[in-house]
Tab-separated table of C-alpha atoms in Angstrom:
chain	number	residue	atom	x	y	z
A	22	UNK	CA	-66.936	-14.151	37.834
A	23	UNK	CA	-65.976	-11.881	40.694
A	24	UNK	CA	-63.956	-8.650	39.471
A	25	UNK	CA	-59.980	-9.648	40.029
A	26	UNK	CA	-57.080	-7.562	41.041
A	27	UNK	CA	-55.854	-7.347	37.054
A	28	UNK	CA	-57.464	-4.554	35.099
A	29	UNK	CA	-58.181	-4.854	31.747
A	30	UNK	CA	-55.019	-2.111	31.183
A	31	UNK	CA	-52.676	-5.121	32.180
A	32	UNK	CA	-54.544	-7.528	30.095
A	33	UNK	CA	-53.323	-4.904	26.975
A	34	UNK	CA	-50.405	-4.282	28.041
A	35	UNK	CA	-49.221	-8.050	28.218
A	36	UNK	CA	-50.900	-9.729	25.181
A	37	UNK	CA	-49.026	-6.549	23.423
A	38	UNK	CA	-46.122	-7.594	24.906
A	39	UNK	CA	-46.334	-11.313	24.583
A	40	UNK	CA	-47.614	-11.448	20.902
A	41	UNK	CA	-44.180	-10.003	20.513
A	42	UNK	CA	-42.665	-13.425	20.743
A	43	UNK	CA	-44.930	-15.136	18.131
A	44	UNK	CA	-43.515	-15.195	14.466
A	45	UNK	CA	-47.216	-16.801	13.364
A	46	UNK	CA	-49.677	-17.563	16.093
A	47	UNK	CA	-50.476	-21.481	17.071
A	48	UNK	CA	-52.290	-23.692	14.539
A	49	UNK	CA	-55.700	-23.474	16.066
A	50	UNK	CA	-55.146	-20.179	16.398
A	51	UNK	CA	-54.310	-20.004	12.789
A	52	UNK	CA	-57.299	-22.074	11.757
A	53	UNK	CA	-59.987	-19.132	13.000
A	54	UNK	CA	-60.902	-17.236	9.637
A	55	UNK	CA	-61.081	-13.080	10.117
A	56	UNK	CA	-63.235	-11.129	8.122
A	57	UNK	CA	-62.942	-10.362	4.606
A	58	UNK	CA	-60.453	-7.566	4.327
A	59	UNK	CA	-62.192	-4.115	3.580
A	60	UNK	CA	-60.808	-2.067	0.571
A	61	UNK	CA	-60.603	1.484	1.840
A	62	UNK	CA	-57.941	3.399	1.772
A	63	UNK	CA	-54.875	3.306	4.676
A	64	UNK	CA	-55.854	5.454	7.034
A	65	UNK	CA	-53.140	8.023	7.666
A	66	UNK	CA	-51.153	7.498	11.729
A	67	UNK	CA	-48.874	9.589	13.273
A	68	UNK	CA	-47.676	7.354	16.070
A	69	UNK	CA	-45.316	9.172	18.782
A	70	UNK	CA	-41.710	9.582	18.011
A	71	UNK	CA	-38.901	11.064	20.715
A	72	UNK	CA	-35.713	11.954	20.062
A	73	UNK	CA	-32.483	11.268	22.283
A	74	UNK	CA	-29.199	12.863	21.424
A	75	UNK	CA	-25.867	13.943	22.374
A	76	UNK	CA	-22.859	15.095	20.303
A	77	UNK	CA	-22.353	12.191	18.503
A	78	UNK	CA	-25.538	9.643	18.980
A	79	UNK	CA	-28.952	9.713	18.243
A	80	UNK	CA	-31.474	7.604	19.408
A	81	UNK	CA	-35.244	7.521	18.261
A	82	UNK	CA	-37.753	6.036	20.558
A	83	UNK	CA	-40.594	4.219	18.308
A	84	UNK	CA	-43.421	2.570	20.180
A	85	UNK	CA	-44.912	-0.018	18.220
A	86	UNK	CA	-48.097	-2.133	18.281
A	87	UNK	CA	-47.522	-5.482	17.915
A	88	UNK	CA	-50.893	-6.721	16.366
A	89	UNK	CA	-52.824	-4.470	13.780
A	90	UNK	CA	-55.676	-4.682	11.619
A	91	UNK	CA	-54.143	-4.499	7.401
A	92	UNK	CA	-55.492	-1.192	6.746
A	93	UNK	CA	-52.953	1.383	9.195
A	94	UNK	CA	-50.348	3.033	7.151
A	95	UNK	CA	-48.167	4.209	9.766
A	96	UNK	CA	-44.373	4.575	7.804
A	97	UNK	CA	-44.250	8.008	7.002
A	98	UNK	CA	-42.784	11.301	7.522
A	99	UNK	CA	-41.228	11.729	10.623
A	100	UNK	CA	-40.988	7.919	11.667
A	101	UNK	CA	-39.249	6.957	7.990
A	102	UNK	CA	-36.988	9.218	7.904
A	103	UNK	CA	-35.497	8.762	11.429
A	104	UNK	CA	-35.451	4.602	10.569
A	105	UNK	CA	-34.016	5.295	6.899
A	106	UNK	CA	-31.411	7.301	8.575
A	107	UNK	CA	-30.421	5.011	11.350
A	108	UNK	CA	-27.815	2.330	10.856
A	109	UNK	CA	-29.349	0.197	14.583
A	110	UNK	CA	-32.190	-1.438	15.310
A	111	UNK	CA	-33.140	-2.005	18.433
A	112	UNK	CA	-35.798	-4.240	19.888
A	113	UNK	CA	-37.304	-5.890	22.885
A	114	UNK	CA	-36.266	-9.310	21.583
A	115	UNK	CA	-33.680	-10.093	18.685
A	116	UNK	CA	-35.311	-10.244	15.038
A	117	UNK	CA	-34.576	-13.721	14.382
A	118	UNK	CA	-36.020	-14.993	17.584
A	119	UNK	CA	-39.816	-15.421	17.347
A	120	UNK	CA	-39.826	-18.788	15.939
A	121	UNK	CA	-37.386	-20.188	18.314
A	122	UNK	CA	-39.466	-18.268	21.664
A	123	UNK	CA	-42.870	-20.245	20.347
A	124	UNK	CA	-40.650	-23.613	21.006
A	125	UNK	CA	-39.954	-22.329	24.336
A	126	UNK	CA	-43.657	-21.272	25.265
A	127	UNK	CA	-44.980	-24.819	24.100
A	128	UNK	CA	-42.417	-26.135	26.721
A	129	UNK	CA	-42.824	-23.395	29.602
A	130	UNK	CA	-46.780	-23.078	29.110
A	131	UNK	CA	-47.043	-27.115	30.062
A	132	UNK	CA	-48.449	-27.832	33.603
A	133	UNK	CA	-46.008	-29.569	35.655
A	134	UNK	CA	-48.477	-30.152	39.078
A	135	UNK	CA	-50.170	-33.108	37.061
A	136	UNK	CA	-53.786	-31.410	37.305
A	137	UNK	CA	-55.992	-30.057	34.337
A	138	UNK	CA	-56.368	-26.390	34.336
A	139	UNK	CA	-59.881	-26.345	34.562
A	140	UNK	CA	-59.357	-28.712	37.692
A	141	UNK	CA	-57.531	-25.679	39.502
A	142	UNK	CA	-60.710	-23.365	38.724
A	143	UNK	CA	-63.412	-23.298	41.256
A	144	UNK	CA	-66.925	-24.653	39.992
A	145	UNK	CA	-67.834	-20.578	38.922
A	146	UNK	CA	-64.560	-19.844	37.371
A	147	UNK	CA	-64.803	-23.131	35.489
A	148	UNK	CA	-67.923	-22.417	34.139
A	149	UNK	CA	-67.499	-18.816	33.169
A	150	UNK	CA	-64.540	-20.305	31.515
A	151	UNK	CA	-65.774	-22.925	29.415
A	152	UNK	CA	-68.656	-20.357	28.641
A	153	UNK	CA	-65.921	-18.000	27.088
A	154	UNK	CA	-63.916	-20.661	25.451
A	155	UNK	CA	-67.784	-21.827	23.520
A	156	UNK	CA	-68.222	-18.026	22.853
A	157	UNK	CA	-64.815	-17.841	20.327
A	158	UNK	CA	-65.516	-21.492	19.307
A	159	UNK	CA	-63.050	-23.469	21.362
A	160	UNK	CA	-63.474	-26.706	23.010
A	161	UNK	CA	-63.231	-26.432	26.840
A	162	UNK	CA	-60.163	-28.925	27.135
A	163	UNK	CA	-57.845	-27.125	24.495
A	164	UNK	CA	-55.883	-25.538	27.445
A	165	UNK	CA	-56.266	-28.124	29.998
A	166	UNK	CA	-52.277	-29.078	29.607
A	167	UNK	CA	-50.939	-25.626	30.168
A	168	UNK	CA	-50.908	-22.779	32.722
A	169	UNK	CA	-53.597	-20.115	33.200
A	170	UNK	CA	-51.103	-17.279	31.783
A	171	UNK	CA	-50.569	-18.952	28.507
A	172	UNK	CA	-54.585	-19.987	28.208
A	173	UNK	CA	-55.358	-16.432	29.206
A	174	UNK	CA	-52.589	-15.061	26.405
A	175	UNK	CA	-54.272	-16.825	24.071
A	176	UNK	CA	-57.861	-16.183	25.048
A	177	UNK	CA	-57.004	-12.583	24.494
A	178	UNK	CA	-55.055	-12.822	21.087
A	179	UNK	CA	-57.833	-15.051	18.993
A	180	UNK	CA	-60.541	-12.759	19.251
A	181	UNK	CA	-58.297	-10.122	17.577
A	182	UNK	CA	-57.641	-12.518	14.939
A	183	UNK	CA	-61.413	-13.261	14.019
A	184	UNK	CA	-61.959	-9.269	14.107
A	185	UNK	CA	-59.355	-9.175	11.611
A	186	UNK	CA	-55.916	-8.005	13.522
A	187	UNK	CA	-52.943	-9.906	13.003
A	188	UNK	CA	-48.972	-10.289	13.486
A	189	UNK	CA	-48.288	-9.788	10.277
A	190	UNK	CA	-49.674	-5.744	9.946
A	191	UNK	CA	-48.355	-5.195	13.517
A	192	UNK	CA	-45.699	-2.675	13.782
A	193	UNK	CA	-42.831	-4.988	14.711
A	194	UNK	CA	-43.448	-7.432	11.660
A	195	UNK	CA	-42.870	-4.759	9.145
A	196	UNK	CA	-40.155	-2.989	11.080
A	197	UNK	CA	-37.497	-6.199	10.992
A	198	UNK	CA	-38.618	-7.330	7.613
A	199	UNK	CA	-37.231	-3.649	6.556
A	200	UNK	CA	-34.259	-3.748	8.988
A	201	UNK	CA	-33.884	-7.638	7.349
A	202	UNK	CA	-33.908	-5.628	3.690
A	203	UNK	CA	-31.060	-3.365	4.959
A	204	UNK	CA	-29.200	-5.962	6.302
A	205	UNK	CA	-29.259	-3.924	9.351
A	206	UNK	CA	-27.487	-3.875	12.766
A	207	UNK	CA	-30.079	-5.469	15.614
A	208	UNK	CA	-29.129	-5.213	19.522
A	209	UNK	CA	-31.883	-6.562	21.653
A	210	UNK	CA	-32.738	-5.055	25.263
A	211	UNK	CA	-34.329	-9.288	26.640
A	212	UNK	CA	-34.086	-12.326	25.288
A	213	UNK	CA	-37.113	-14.625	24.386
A	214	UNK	CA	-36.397	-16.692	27.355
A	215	UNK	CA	-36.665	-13.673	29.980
A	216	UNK	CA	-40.005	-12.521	28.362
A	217	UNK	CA	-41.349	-15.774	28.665
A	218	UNK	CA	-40.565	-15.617	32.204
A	219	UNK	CA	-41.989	-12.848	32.772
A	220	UNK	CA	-45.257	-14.557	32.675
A	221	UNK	CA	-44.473	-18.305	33.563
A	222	UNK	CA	-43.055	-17.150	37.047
A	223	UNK	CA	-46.082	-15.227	38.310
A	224	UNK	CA	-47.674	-16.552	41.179
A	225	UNK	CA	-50.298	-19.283	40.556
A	226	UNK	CA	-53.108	-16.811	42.185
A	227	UNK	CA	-51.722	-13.869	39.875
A	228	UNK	CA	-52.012	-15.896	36.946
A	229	UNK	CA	-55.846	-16.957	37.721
A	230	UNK	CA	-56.493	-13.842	38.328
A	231	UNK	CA	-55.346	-12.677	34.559
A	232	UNK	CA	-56.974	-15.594	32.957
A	233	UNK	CA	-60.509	-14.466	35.105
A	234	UNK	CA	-59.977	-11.278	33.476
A	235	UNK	CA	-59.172	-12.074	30.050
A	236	UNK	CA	-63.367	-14.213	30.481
A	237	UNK	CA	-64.754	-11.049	31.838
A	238	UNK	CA	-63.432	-9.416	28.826
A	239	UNK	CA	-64.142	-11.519	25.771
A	240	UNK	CA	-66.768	-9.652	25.026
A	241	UNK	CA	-65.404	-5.914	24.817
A	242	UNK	CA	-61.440	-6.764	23.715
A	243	UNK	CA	-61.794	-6.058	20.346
A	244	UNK	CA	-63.379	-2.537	20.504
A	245	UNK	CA	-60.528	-2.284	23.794
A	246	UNK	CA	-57.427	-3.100	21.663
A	247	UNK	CA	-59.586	-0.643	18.588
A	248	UNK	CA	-59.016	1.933	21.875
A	249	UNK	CA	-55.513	1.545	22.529
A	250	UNK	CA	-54.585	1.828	18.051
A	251	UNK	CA	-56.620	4.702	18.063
A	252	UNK	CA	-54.757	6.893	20.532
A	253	UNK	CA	-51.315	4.873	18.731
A	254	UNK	CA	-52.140	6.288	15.319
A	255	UNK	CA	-53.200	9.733	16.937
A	256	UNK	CA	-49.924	9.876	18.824
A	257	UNK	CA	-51.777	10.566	21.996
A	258	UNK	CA	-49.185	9.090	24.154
A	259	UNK	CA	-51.271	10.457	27.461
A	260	UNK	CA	-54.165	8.225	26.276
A	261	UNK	CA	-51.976	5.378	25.534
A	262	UNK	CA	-50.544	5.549	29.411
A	263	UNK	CA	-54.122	5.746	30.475
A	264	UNK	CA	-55.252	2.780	28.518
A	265	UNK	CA	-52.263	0.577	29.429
A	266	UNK	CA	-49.977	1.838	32.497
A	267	UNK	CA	-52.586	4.179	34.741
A	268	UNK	CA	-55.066	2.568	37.846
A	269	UNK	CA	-52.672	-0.918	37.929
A	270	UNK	CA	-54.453	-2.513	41.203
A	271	UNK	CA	-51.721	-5.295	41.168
A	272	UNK	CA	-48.387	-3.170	41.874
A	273	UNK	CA	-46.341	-6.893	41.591
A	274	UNK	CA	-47.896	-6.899	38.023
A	275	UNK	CA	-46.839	-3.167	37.335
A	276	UNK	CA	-43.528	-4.078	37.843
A	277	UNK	CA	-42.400	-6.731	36.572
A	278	UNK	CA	-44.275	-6.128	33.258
A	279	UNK	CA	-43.332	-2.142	33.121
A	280	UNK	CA	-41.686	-0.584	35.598
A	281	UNK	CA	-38.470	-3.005	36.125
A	282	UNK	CA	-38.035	-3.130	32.292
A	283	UNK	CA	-38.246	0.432	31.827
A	284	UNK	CA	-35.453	1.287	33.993
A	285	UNK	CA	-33.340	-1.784	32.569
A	286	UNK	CA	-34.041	-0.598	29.179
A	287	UNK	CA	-33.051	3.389	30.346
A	288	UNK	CA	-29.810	2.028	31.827
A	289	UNK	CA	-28.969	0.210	28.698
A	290	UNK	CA	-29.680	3.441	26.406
A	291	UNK	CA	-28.164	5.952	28.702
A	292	UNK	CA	-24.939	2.956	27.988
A	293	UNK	CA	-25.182	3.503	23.912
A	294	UNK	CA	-25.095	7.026	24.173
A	295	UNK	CA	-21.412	6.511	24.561
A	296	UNK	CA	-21.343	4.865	21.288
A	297	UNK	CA	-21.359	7.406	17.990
A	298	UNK	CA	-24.009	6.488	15.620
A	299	UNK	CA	-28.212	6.735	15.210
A	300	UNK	CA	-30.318	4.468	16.505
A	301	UNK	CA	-34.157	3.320	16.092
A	302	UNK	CA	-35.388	2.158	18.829
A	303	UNK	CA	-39.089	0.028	18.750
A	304	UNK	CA	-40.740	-1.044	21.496
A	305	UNK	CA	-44.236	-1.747	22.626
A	306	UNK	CA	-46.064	1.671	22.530
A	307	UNK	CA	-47.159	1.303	26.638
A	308	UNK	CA	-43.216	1.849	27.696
A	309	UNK	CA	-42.813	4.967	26.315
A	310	UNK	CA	-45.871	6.340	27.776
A	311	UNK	CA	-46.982	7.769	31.299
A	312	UNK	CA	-46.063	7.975	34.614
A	313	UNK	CA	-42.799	5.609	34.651
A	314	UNK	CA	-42.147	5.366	30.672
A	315	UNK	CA	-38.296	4.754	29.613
A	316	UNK	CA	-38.499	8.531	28.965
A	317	UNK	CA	-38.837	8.838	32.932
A	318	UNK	CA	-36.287	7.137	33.790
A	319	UNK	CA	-33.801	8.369	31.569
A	320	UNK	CA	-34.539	11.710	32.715
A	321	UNK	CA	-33.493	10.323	35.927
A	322	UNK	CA	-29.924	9.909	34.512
A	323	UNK	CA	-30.375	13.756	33.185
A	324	UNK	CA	-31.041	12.808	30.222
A	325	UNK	CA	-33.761	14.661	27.519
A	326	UNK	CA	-36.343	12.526	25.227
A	327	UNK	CA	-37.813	15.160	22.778
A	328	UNK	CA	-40.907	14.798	21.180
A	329	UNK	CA	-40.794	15.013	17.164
A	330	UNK	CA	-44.147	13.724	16.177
């Protein structure tokens, strides 16, 4: 296929954000066996924590990975003591909302124009399509009902699940089954529905252009996403940005996956400031990193994010 105007950054960034809103992930999804689990040791992580405070609030800003391989053990020092402290949990959607979202995605992810998607693909695209979709062992019409962003969502999620990632270890799994334990507070900065969105209302060109992406890329995305948890466990936050937020050739793309949501999530935090208590934060790693991160645009307000690991 020809190279599109969606790096492979974007293609991380959104199937990190998206996977968000999947409690388990489809049944044929489910149905692809990883790896046999390896039995070495955790390896130790020090993912990136800030700190936000005034006189009488605190508020930690956690990035998370959604989808992990078993073997991270990332809740230590640092990042459990500031959750163990904090009374709030805050997330991009609300705890309890995965399993409804997937009901909405099966509705919002059906083609409404009456055409097969492979019927909107041009004879190369359709062909370098099918080829991908043989490659991870799919048949070519699995996808044919739904939209390019939601075929391109999932091309990119099953081939972490046969190299042995999955929701389960991701970041945002453990974190609410612990906030669940605690019985803790939970404010959420979207709903499922406006996440969704986020993807359903792109432009019919924008969203071949993802899916045409996501084909080139079958064959690296594992050792990508091994990349991007890398520089998450090394709390390199620079890499991170580099991996997911730097070189965007779509700037429509930028912003309505990054930038707009980082300064609606800055407004909101600058807003519980004014509200005593402490706070964890955890969201996807690539807003709280680089050129444009939540910590940007709270500095806009005047505001100070601290580093503390």
């Amino acid at each position: 296929m020809a190279m599109t105007m969606v790096p492979l950054k974007t293609l991380l960034r959104s199937a990190t954000c998206a996977v968000a809103l999947f409690s388990t992930l489809p049944a044929f999804a489910e149905d692809v066996a990883p790896p046999a689990a390896e039995t070495a040791a955790p390896a130790p992580a020090q993912p990136a924590l800030w700190k936000v405070a005034d006189e009488d609030t605190t508020i930690w800003l956690f990035g998370t990975i959604h989808i992990l391989p078993e073997d991270i053990a990332w809740y230590a020092g640092p990042v459990s003591k500031a959750f163990d402290e904090s009374s709030e949990l805050v997330t991009e959607i609300p705890l309890d909302a995965a399993q409804q979202s997937q009901s909405i995605i099966a509705e919002k992810s059906l083609r409404a124009d009456g055409k097969t998607l492979r019927e909107t693909l041009t004879d190369e695209e359709r062909a370098d399509y099918e080829a991908g979709m043989a490659s991870i062992g799919l048949p070519p019409q699995l996808f044919d009902k739904n939209d390019a962003w939601y075929a391109a969502l999932m091309l990119t999620l099953i081939p972490l699940k046969v190299s042995g990632y999955n929701l389960e270890s991701g970041v945002d799994t453990q974190i609410s089954a612990k906030a669940k334990a605690r019985h803790m507070e939970n404010a959420a900065l979207e709903s499922p529905e406006y996440q969704i969105a986020l993807f359903d209302d792109l432009p019919r060109k924008v969203q071949h252009a993802y899916l045409d992406q996501v084909v080139e890329a079958l064959p690296t995305v594992k050792s990508d996403i091994d990349a991007m948890v890398d520089a998450w466990k090394a709390g390199k936050a620079k890499d991170l940005a580099r991996l997911l937020n730097e070189e965007e050739d779509d700037p429509k793309l930028r912003k309505v996956l990054l930038t707009d949501r980082n300064k609606a999530w800055a407004k909101w935090l600058k807003a519980r400031l004014d509200k005593p208590g402490t706070v964890f934060v955890a969201v996807g790693a690539g807003h709280l990193a680089g050129k444009g991160s939540v910590q940007d645009q709270l500095a806009r307000y005047g505001i100070t994010s601290t580093r503390v690991q």
